[in-house]
Amino acid sequence: MNETIVSMENISKSFPGVKALDHVHFELRSGEVMALLGENGAGKSTLMKILSGVYTRDEGSMTIFGREYGDLNPKQAQEVGVAIIHQELNMCRHLSVAENMFLGREKRKGIMLSNSEMEAEAQRILDDLKIDLRPQQVVGELPVSMQQMVEIAKALSTNAKILIMDEPTSALTAREIEDLFRIIRELKERGCGIVYISHRLEELQHIVDRVTIMRDGQYITSMNFKDATMDEIIANMVGREIKEKFPRVECEKGKLVLEVKNLNAGRLVRNVEFSLYEGEIVGFAGLMGAGRTETTRAIFGVDPKESGDIVLDGKEVVIHKPEDAIKAGIVLAPEDRKKDGLCTKLSIRHNIALPNLDLLCNKLGVVSSVKEHEMCDRVVENLKVKTPTMEVEAGNLSGGNQQKVVVGKWLARNSRVVIFDEPTRGIDVAAKVEIYNLMNELKQQGIAVMFVSSEMPEVMGIADRIIVMCDGRITGELKSEEATQNQILTLATQFEKKIASGE
Ligand SMILES: Nc1ncnc2c1ncn2[C@@H]1O[C@H](COP(=O)(O)OP(=O)(O)OP(=O)(O)O)[C@@H](O)[C@H]1O
Ligand SMILES: [Mg+2]
């Protein structure tokens, strides 16, 4: 038991302008969960893409199950037993769950695809994982959390012996995370080696045996999880100590900025009413699926409203589409950054400039490149986006740095209300603090901040007031200095409990 199954030595990899990996060492044993930790852009995903054959290394050697591999392609990696669940979901949105699971290794009868066989196998795997999905469902219509579960099911369907999970829980609900941990423990029992990448450090204690820490493309150290303190781990990741995880600034609560009245939208959002004031951050807590994202989308004009008034600085504004909201001064950093928040094929510069063209163009509609560069430099600098140049495709940034661009483009304009939907998802400890500082700065500038987050500690640590939602409705409001996790949870599950007790 516990023999070394993967050993990577002196692995280097460069992209134009970046040395993503610099002589990195990595080792994985059978039957263990190895956490791979590091800040955004440290090189974690790149290293694991090399192990799974997605990228080829520039230098170094790689031994898997005792055999040395030079250039490994994805198919070979799969045959050796390596499966990877990518950080950014990689599903074909128009295909079904079963089709996605068997993509590239379809089951056939003669020359025909055997859909029934694939669907039956998919159903078995989904049942095994207790995932409530039908194999025929179209992936693009599923919420992010479910797509994530499909990725996991897909990886397991290949009978992987080395399973790499790159940020698997960032979009999962508490219950789904429990299911995932149960699956991970089972796989461990069967002798699988699991690489687990996560920025949610608090969850590591439930499953992790060892940790490997990287920083700036280099290997820093590995240790038994039990022998390390969290402060030690963080200090190794960041290269310095982080004193305040939730920096708080006190502001005078100012004028009323936004009133949302009687908002009804889609299947979920019912009679949502709240107000935002200058100088405060209002946290929206709740479980995944509570209707918070839907509320933000309806306000921003992405989804139609059935009813509801939006009053901004005392004046009613009519919002039919995002453009109306942006013009009025209400902006949104959405939850699903890849789909809604970024043009992944465009450069960082264009991503920041595009929604701000009205500020960058002269009267003839010509973009001022001086202004454009100033704006982009400011965003990249303020948020410490890790990139060699502004011309890098946004899709090539590390996950956390993508998020910074999504948030950053809105900071360039004088908005009155900034809505953040899960802004720290997939972001490292140090960058989280940067995002909090950013929200605090907006708050100090008199901008009303709406902060949707499923992570209770950060809502309690950063928001001034907490509104809790459950099942599309607001179930309560708490002052954050008085709020406890229990109170929030009780409000967040208010209707579920009623159903459970038959009320
Ligand atoms: N295809 C690519 N083209 C250009 N640069 C890339 C590419 N892939 C990664 N990089 C760069 O390599 C570095 C390491 O990125 P990587 O995605 O491995 O970081 P990470 O540790 O996974 O970060 P995160 O926690 O944010 O996901 C980053 O500077 C990133 O911008
Ligand atoms: Mg990554």
Coordinates of C-alpha atoms and ligand atoms in Angstrom, one line a residue:
M1 CA 0.0 0.0 0.0
N2 CA 0.9 3.6 -0.4
E3 CA 3.6 3.2 -2.9
T4 CA 4.6 6.1 -5.1
I5 CA 2.5 6.1 -8.2
V6 CA 3.4 9.5 -9.7
S7 CA 6.7 11.1 -9.5
M8 CA 7.5 14.3 -11.4
E9 CA 11.0 15.8 -11.3
N10 CA 12.3 19.1 -12.6
I11 CA 9.3 19.9 -14.6
S12 CA 9.5 23.2 -16.4
K13 CA 7.0 24.9 -18.7
S14 CA 6.9 28.3 -20.2
F15 CA 4.2 30.2 -22.0
P16 CA 5.0 33.4 -24.0
G17 CA 6.2 35.8 -21.3
V18 CA 5.7 33.5 -18.3
K19 CA 7.6 30.7 -16.8
A20 CA 4.6 28.9 -15.4
L21 CA 6.7 26.0 -13.9
D22 CA 10.3 26.2 -12.9
H23 CA 11.9 22.8 -12.1
V24 CA 8.9 21.6 -10.1
H25 CA 8.9 18.4 -8.0
F26 CA 5.7 16.5 -7.3
E27 CA 4.9 13.1 -5.9
L28 CA 1.7 11.2 -5.3
R29 CA 1.1 7.9 -3.5
S30 CA -1.7 5.4 -3.9
G31 CA -4.5 5.7 -1.4
E32 CA -3.8 9.3 -0.5
V33 CA -5.4 12.7 -1.1
M34 CA -2.7 15.2 -1.9
A35 CA -3.7 18.8 -1.7
L36 CA -1.9 21.0 -4.3
L37 CA -1.9 24.5 -2.9
G38 CA -0.7 27.9 -4.1
E39 CA -1.9 31.3 -5.0
N40 CA -3.6 32.2 -8.2
G41 CA -1.1 31.7 -11.0
A42 CA 1.3 29.6 -9.0
G43 CA 1.2 26.9 -11.6
K44 CA -1.1 24.2 -10.1
S45 CA -3.4 23.7 -13.0
T46 CA -0.4 23.8 -15.5
L47 CA 1.4 21.1 -13.6
M48 CA -1.7 18.9 -13.5
K49 CA -2.4 19.5 -17.2
I50 CA 1.1 18.1 -17.8
L51 CA 0.3 15.0 -15.8
S52 CA -2.9 14.5 -17.7
G53 CA -1.4 15.1 -21.1
V54 CA -3.1 18.3 -21.9
Y55 CA 0.2 20.2 -22.0
T56 CA 3.6 18.9 -22.8
R57 CA 6.5 19.8 -20.5
D58 CA 9.5 21.7 -21.7
E59 CA 11.9 19.9 -19.4
G60 CA 11.8 17.3 -16.7
S61 CA 10.7 13.7 -16.2
M62 CA 7.5 12.0 -15.2
T63 CA 7.1 8.5 -13.9
I64 CA 3.6 7.0 -13.6
F65 CA 3.1 3.5 -12.2
G66 CA 6.8 2.9 -12.5
R67 CA 7.1 3.8 -16.2
E68 CA 8.7 6.9 -17.5
Y69 CA 6.8 9.1 -19.9
G70 CA 8.1 11.9 -22.0
D71 CA 5.4 13.6 -23.9
L72 CA 2.1 12.2 -22.8
N73 CA -1.1 12.9 -24.8
P74 CA -4.5 13.0 -23.2
K75 CA -5.6 9.7 -24.6
Q76 CA -2.4 7.9 -23.3
A77 CA -2.9 9.6 -19.9
Q78 CA -6.4 8.3 -19.8
E79 CA -5.2 4.8 -20.6
V80 CA -2.6 4.9 -17.9
G81 CA -5.4 5.8 -15.5
V82 CA -5.1 9.5 -15.1
A83 CA -8.3 11.5 -15.1
I84 CA -8.7 15.2 -14.6
I85 CA -11.6 17.4 -13.6
H86 CA -10.8 20.8 -15.0
Q87 CA -11.1 24.0 -13.0
E88 CA -13.1 25.7 -15.7
L89 CA -15.9 23.5 -16.8
N90 CA -15.2 21.9 -20.1
M91 CA -18.6 20.4 -21.1
C92 CA -20.2 20.5 -24.5
R93 CA -23.2 22.5 -23.6
H94 CA -25.4 21.3 -26.4
L95 CA -24.8 17.6 -25.7
S96 CA -26.5 15.4 -23.1
V97 CA -25.1 14.3 -19.8
A98 CA -24.4 10.8 -21.2
E99 CA -22.9 12.1 -24.4
N100 CA -20.5 14.3 -22.4
M101 CA -19.5 11.5 -20.2
F102 CA -18.6 9.2 -23.1
L103 CA -17.2 11.9 -25.4
G104 CA -14.3 10.5 -27.4
R105 CA -14.9 6.9 -26.2
E106 CA -18.4 6.3 -27.2
K107 CA -19.8 2.8 -26.9
R108 CA -20.8 1.3 -30.2
K109 CA -22.8 -1.6 -31.6
G110 CA -21.1 -2.3 -34.9
I111 CA -20.7 1.1 -36.5
M112 CA -23.7 2.6 -34.7
L113 CA -23.5 4.5 -31.4
S114 CA -25.2 2.7 -28.7
N115 CA -27.1 5.4 -26.9
S116 CA -29.0 3.1 -24.7
E117 CA -25.9 1.4 -23.4
M118 CA -24.2 4.7 -22.7
E119 CA -27.2 6.1 -21.0
A120 CA -27.6 3.0 -18.8
E121 CA -23.9 3.1 -17.8
A122 CA -24.2 6.9 -17.2
Q123 CA -27.3 6.3 -15.0
R124 CA -25.4 3.7 -13.0
I125 CA -22.5 6.1 -12.3
L126 CA -24.9 8.9 -11.5
D127 CA -26.9 6.7 -9.1
D128 CA -23.6 5.5 -7.5
L129 CA -22.8 9.1 -6.8
K130 CA -26.3 9.9 -5.7
I131 CA -26.5 12.7 -8.3
D132 CA -30.1 13.5 -9.2
L133 CA -29.8 13.8 -12.9
R134 CA -31.0 12.0 -16.0
P135 CA -28.4 11.0 -18.6
Q136 CA -30.6 12.5 -21.3
Q137 CA -30.6 16.1 -19.9
V138 CA -28.8 18.7 -21.9
V139 CA -25.7 19.9 -20.0
G140 CA -26.0 23.6 -21.0
E141 CA -29.4 23.8 -19.3
L142 CA -28.0 22.6 -16.0
P143 CA -26.8 24.9 -13.2
V144 CA -23.1 25.2 -12.7
S145 CA -23.1 22.9 -9.7
M146 CA -24.8 20.1 -11.7
Q147 CA -22.3 20.6 -14.6
Q148 CA -19.6 20.2 -12.1
M149 CA -21.1 16.9 -10.8
V150 CA -21.3 15.7 -14.4
E151 CA -17.5 16.4 -14.8
I152 CA -16.9 14.3 -11.7
A153 CA -19.1 11.5 -13.0
K154 CA -17.3 11.7 -16.3
A155 CA -13.9 11.3 -14.7
L156 CA -15.0 8.4 -12.6
S157 CA -16.5 6.6 -15.6
T158 CA -13.0 6.1 -17.0
N159 CA -12.0 4.0 -14.0
A160 CA -9.2 6.4 -13.1
K161 CA -6.5 5.3 -10.6
I162 CA -5.1 8.8 -10.5
L163 CA -7.8 11.4 -10.2
I164 CA -7.0 15.1 -10.3
M165 CA -9.7 17.5 -9.1
D166 CA -9.0 21.1 -9.9
E167 CA -11.3 23.2 -7.7
P168 CA -14.1 20.7 -7.6
T169 CA -16.1 22.3 -4.9
S170 CA -16.1 25.9 -6.0
A171 CA -19.7 25.6 -7.4
L172 CA -21.1 22.9 -5.2
T173 CA -23.7 23.1 -2.4
A174 CA -22.8 21.9 1.1
R175 CA -24.7 18.7 0.5
E176 CA -23.0 18.0 -2.9
I177 CA -19.6 18.7 -1.2
E178 CA -20.5 16.0 1.4
D179 CA -21.3 13.6 -1.5
L180 CA -18.0 14.4 -3.1
F181 CA -16.1 13.8 0.0
R182 CA -17.8 10.5 0.5
I183 CA -16.8 9.6 -3.1
I184 CA -13.2 10.7 -2.5
R185 CA -13.0 8.5 0.7
E186 CA -14.3 5.5 -1.3
L187 CA -11.8 6.1 -4.0
K188 CA -9.0 6.3 -1.5
E189 CA -10.1 3.0 0.0
R190 CA -9.8 1.5 -3.5
G191 CA -6.2 2.7 -3.6
C192 CA -6.7 5.6 -5.9
G193 CA -4.3 8.6 -5.6
I194 CA -6.2 11.9 -5.6
V195 CA -4.8 15.3 -6.3
Y196 CA -7.0 17.9 -4.8
I197 CA -6.7 21.6 -5.7
S198 CA -8.7 24.1 -3.7
H199 CA -8.7 27.6 -2.4
R200 CA -11.2 26.6 0.3
L201 CA -8.6 25.8 2.9
E202 CA -11.1 25.1 5.6
E203 CA -12.4 22.0 3.7
L204 CA -9.0 20.3 3.5
Q205 CA -9.2 18.9 7.0
H206 CA -12.0 16.6 6.0
I207 CA -10.1 14.7 3.4
V208 CA -6.5 15.6 2.9
D209 CA -3.5 13.5 3.9
R210 CA -0.6 15.5 2.5
V211 CA 0.0 18.9 1.0
T212 CA 2.3 20.2 -1.7
I213 CA 2.8 23.9 -1.8
M214 CA 3.8 25.9 -4.9
R215 CA 4.6 29.6 -5.3
D216 CA 5.4 31.5 -8.5
G217 CA 5.9 28.4 -10.5
Q218 CA 8.2 26.8 -8.0
Y219 CA 8.0 23.9 -5.6
I220 CA 8.1 25.1 -2.0
T221 CA 7.5 22.1 0.2
S222 CA 5.4 19.1 1.0
M223 CA 4.2 17.9 4.3
N224 CA 1.8 15.7 6.2
F225 CA -1.4 17.8 6.6
K226 CA -1.6 16.8 10.3
D227 CA 1.9 18.1 11.0
A228 CA 1.2 21.6 9.6
T229 CA -0.8 24.5 11.0
M230 CA -3.1 26.5 8.7
D231 CA -1.0 29.6 9.3
E232 CA 2.1 27.7 8.2
I233 CA 0.4 26.5 5.1
I234 CA -0.8 30.0 4.2
A235 CA 2.6 31.6 4.9
N236 CA 4.2 29.0 2.5
M237 CA 1.7 29.7 -0.2
V238 CA 1.9 33.5 0.0
G239 CA 5.5 33.9 1.1
R240 CA 4.4 36.2 4.0
E241 CA 1.9 36.2 6.8
I242 CA -1.6 37.4 6.2
K243 CA -2.7 39.3 9.3
E244 CA -6.3 40.1 8.6
K245 CA -8.4 37.7 6.7
F246 CA -11.5 39.9 6.8
P247 CA -10.4 43.5 6.8
R248 CA -13.3 45.7 7.8
V249 CA -13.6 49.4 7.4
E250 CA -16.2 51.4 9.3
C251 CA -18.2 54.0 7.3
E252 CA -21.0 56.3 8.1
K253 CA -24.2 54.9 6.5
G254 CA -25.3 57.5 4.0
K255 CA -28.1 58.2 1.7
L256 CA -30.5 55.6 0.3
V257 CA -29.2 54.5 -3.1
L258 CA -31.2 51.6 -4.4
E259 CA -34.6 50.3 -3.6
V260 CA -35.9 47.1 -5.1
K261 CA -39.6 46.7 -4.6
N262 CA -41.8 43.7 -5.1
L263 CA -39.5 42.0 -7.5
N264 CA -40.8 38.8 -9.1
A265 CA -38.9 37.0 -11.8
G266 CA -38.6 33.6 -13.4
R267 CA -39.7 30.5 -11.5
L268 CA -37.8 31.4 -8.3
V269 CA -37.8 35.1 -7.3
R270 CA -40.8 36.1 -5.2
N271 CA -41.6 39.5 -3.7
V272 CA -38.0 40.4 -3.1
E273 CA -37.7 43.8 -1.5
F274 CA -34.7 45.5 -0.1
S275 CA -32.7 48.7 0.0
L276 CA -29.0 49.6 -0.3
Y277 CA -27.4 52.6 1.3
E278 CA -24.2 54.6 0.6
G279 CA -21.3 53.4 2.7
E280 CA -22.5 49.8 3.3
I281 CA -21.9 46.4 2.0
V282 CA -25.0 44.2 2.1
G283 CA -24.3 40.5 2.1
F284 CA -26.8 38.1 0.6
A285 CA -26.5 34.7 2.3
G286 CA -28.3 31.5 1.6
L287 CA -27.7 28.1 0.1
M288 CA -27.0 27.5 -3.5
G289 CA -30.3 27.7 -5.4
A290 CA -31.8 30.2 -2.9
G291 CA -32.5 32.6 -5.8
R292 CA -29.8 35.1 -5.1
T293 CA -28.2 34.9 -8.5
E294 CA -31.6 35.1 -10.2
T295 CA -32.3 38.2 -8.2
T296 CA -29.1 39.8 -9.3
R297 CA -29.8 38.8 -12.9
A298 CA -33.3 40.3 -12.8
I299 CA -32.1 43.6 -11.4
F300 CA -29.3 43.8 -14.0
G301 CA -31.7 43.1 -16.8
V302 CA -30.3 39.8 -17.9
D303 CA -33.5 38.0 -17.2
P304 CA -37.0 39.5 -17.6
K305 CA -38.9 40.7 -14.5
E306 CA -42.5 39.8 -14.1
S307 CA -43.0 42.7 -11.8
G308 CA -40.9 45.0 -9.7
D309 CA -39.6 48.6 -9.4
I310 CA -36.0 49.6 -9.2
V311 CA -35.5 53.0 -7.7
L312 CA -32.0 54.5 -7.9
D313 CA -31.2 57.7 -6.0
G314 CA -34.9 58.4 -5.7
K315 CA -35.7 58.0 -9.4
E316 CA -37.4 55.0 -10.9
V317 CA -35.2 53.4 -13.6
V318 CA -36.5 51.1 -16.3
I319 CA -34.2 48.2 -16.9
H320 CA -34.9 45.8 -19.8
K321 CA -31.4 44.8 -20.6
P322 CA -27.9 45.0 -19.0
E323 CA -27.1 48.1 -21.1
D324 CA -29.9 50.0 -19.3
A325 CA -28.5 48.9 -15.9
I326 CA -25.0 49.9 -16.8
K327 CA -26.1 53.3 -18.1
A328 CA -28.1 53.9 -15.0
G329 CA -25.1 53.0 -12.8
I330 CA -25.8 49.4 -11.7
V331 CA -23.3 46.8 -12.6
L332 CA -22.9 43.1 -12.0
A333 CA -19.9 40.8 -11.7
P334 CA -21.6 37.5 -12.4
E335 CA -21.2 34.1 -10.9
D336 CA -20.3 32.1 -14.0
R337 CA -17.3 34.1 -15.2
K338 CA -16.5 32.0 -18.1
K339 CA -19.9 32.1 -19.6
D340 CA -21.2 35.5 -18.6
G341 CA -18.3 37.5 -17.2
L342 CA -15.5 37.3 -19.8
C343 CA -14.8 37.1 -23.4
T344 CA -12.2 34.4 -23.0
K345 CA -10.8 34.8 -26.5
L346 CA -10.2 38.5 -26.2
S347 CA -7.3 40.1 -24.5
I348 CA -7.4 41.5 -21.0
R349 CA -7.3 44.9 -22.5
H350 CA -10.4 44.4 -24.6
N351 CA -12.2 42.7 -21.7
I352 CA -11.7 45.8 -19.6
A353 CA -12.3 48.3 -22.4
L354 CA -15.4 46.8 -24.0
P355 CA -18.0 47.6 -21.4
N356 CA -16.4 51.0 -20.9
L357 CA -16.3 52.2 -24.5
D358 CA -18.6 55.0 -23.7
L359 CA -15.9 56.4 -21.4
L360 CA -13.1 55.7 -23.8
C361 CA -14.4 57.1 -27.1
N362 CA -14.3 60.6 -28.3
K363 CA -17.3 62.3 -29.9
L364 CA -16.5 60.6 -33.2
G365 CA -16.6 57.2 -31.7
V366 CA -12.9 56.6 -31.8
V367 CA -11.3 54.9 -28.9
S368 CA -8.6 56.9 -27.2
S369 CA -5.8 54.4 -26.8
V370 CA -4.2 56.6 -24.1
K371 CA -7.3 56.5 -22.0
E372 CA -7.7 52.8 -22.7
H373 CA -4.2 52.0 -21.5
E374 CA -4.6 54.2 -18.4
M375 CA -7.8 52.5 -17.5
C376 CA -6.4 49.0 -18.0
D377 CA -3.2 49.7 -16.2
R378 CA -5.2 51.0 -13.3
V379 CA -7.3 47.9 -13.1
V380 CA -4.5 45.5 -13.5
E381 CA -2.4 47.3 -10.9
N382 CA -5.2 47.9 -8.3
L383 CA -6.2 44.2 -8.4
K384 CA -2.7 42.9 -8.9
V385 CA -3.7 40.8 -11.9
K386 CA -0.9 38.4 -12.6
T387 CA 0.0 38.7 -16.3
P388 CA 3.0 39.6 -18.4
T389 CA 1.0 42.0 -20.6
M390 CA -2.4 43.4 -21.2
E391 CA -2.6 41.5 -24.5
V392 CA -2.9 38.0 -22.9
E393 CA -6.1 36.2 -23.8
A394 CA -8.4 36.3 -20.8
G395 CA -9.0 32.6 -21.1
N396 CA -5.3 31.9 -20.6
L397 CA -5.2 33.6 -17.2
S398 CA -5.3 31.5 -14.1
G399 CA -8.8 31.1 -12.7
G400 CA -8.4 33.6 -9.9
N401 CA -6.9 36.2 -12.2
Q402 CA -9.8 35.8 -14.6
Q403 CA -12.1 36.7 -11.8
K404 CA -10.1 39.8 -11.1
V405 CA -10.6 41.0 -14.6
V406 CA -14.4 40.4 -14.4
V407 CA -14.6 42.5 -11.3
G408 CA -12.0 45.0 -12.4
K409 CA -13.7 46.2 -15.6
W410 CA -16.6 47.6 -13.6
L411 CA -14.4 49.5 -11.2
A412 CA -13.3 51.7 -14.1
R413 CA -16.6 53.4 -14.2
N414 CA -18.5 55.5 -11.8
S415 CA -21.2 53.1 -10.8
R416 CA -23.7 53.7 -8.1
V417 CA -24.4 50.1 -7.3
V418 CA -22.0 47.2 -7.7
I419 CA -23.4 43.7 -7.4
F420 CA -20.9 40.9 -6.8
D421 CA -22.1 37.4 -7.2
E422 CA -19.7 35.0 -5.5
P423 CA -16.7 37.1 -6.3
T424 CA -14.1 35.1 -4.4
R425 CA -14.9 31.8 -5.9
G426 CA -11.7 30.1 -6.9
I427 CA -9.6 33.0 -5.6
D428 CA -6.6 32.5 -3.3
V429 CA -6.4 33.7 0.3
A430 CA -4.3 36.8 -0.5
A431 CA -6.4 37.7 -3.5
K432 CA -9.6 37.3 -1.5
V433 CA -8.3 40.0 0.8
E434 CA -7.7 42.2 -2.2
I435 CA -11.3 41.7 -3.4
Y436 CA -12.5 42.6 0.1
N437 CA -10.4 45.7 0.2
L438 CA -11.8 46.6 -3.2
M439 CA -15.4 46.3 -1.8
N440 CA -14.4 48.3 1.2
E441 CA -13.0 51.0 -1.1
L442 CA -16.2 51.1 -3.1
K443 CA -18.1 51.4 0.2
Q444 CA -15.9 54.3 1.2
Q445 CA -16.6 56.0 -2.1
G446 CA -20.3 56.0 -1.3
I447 CA -21.1 53.1 -3.7
A448 CA -23.7 50.6 -2.6
V449 CA -22.3 47.1 -2.6
M450 CA -24.5 44.0 -2.9
F451 CA -22.4 41.0 -2.1
V452 CA -23.8 37.5 -2.8
S453 CA -21.8 34.7 -1.2
S454 CA -22.4 31.2 0.0
E455 CA -19.4 31.3 2.3
M456 CA -20.8 32.4 5.7
P457 CA -17.5 33.5 7.3
E458 CA -16.8 36.0 4.5
V459 CA -20.4 37.4 4.6
M460 CA -20.2 37.8 8.3
G461 CA -16.7 39.2 8.1
I462 CA -17.2 41.7 5.4
A463 CA -20.9 42.7 5.1
D464 CA -22.4 45.4 7.3
R465 CA -25.9 43.9 7.0
I466 CA -26.9 40.4 6.0
I467 CA -30.0 39.5 4.0
V468 CA -30.8 35.8 3.9
M469 CA -32.7 34.2 1.1
C470 CA -34.4 30.8 0.8
D471 CA -36.4 29.4 -2.0
G472 CA -36.5 32.7 -3.9
R473 CA -37.7 34.8 -1.0
I474 CA -36.1 36.9 1.6
T475 CA -36.4 35.1 5.0
G476 CA -34.6 37.6 7.2
E477 CA -32.2 40.3 7.8
L478 CA -29.4 40.5 10.4
K479 CA -26.8 43.0 11.5
S480 CA -23.5 41.3 10.8
E481 CA -22.0 42.1 14.2
E482 CA -24.9 40.3 15.8
A483 CA -25.3 37.4 13.3
T484 CA -24.3 33.9 14.0
Q485 CA -23.8 31.0 11.5
N486 CA -26.7 29.3 13.1
Q487 CA -29.1 32.1 12.7
I488 CA -28.1 32.5 9.1
L489 CA -28.5 28.7 8.5
T490 CA -31.9 28.7 10.2
L491 CA -33.1 31.5 7.9
A492 CA -31.4 29.9 4.9
T493 CA -33.3 26.6 5.4
Q494 CA -36.6 28.1 6.6
F495 CA -38.8 26.5 4.0
E496 CA -36.9 23.3 3.7
K497 CA -37.6 22.6 7.4
K498 CA -41.3 23.3 7.0
I499 CA -41.5 20.8 4.2
A500 CA -39.5 18.3 6.3
S501 CA -41.8 18.7 9.3
G502 CA -44.9 18.5 7.0
E503 CA -46.1 22.0 7.8
Ligands
LIG1 N1 -2.3 28.5 -22.1 C1 -1.6 29.5 -21.5 N2 -1.1 30.5 -22.2 C2 -0.4 31.5 -21.6 N3 -0.2 31.5 -20.3 C3 -0.7 30.5 -19.5 C4 -1.5 29.5 -20.1 N4 -1.8 28.6 -19.1 C5 -1.4 29.1 -18.0 N5 -0.7 30.3 -18.2 C6 0.0 31.1 -17.2 O1 0.8 30.3 -16.4 C7 0.8 30.7 -15.0 C8 0.3 29.5 -14.1 O2 -1.1 29.4 -14.3 P1 -2.0 28.2 -13.7 O3 -3.3 28.2 -14.4 O4 -1.2 26.9 -13.7 O5 -2.1 28.7 -12.2 P2 -3.0 28.1 -11.0 O6 -2.0 27.8 -9.9 O7 -3.8 27.0 -11.4 O8 -3.9 29.3 -10.5 P3 -5.4 29.4 -10.0 O9 -5.4 29.1 -8.6 O10 -5.8 30.8 -10.2 O11 -6.2 28.5 -10.8 C9 -0.1 31.9 -15.0 O12 0.7 33.1 -15.0 C10 -0.9 31.8 -16.2 O13 -1.3 33.1 -16.7
MG2 MG -5.8 26.7 -11.7

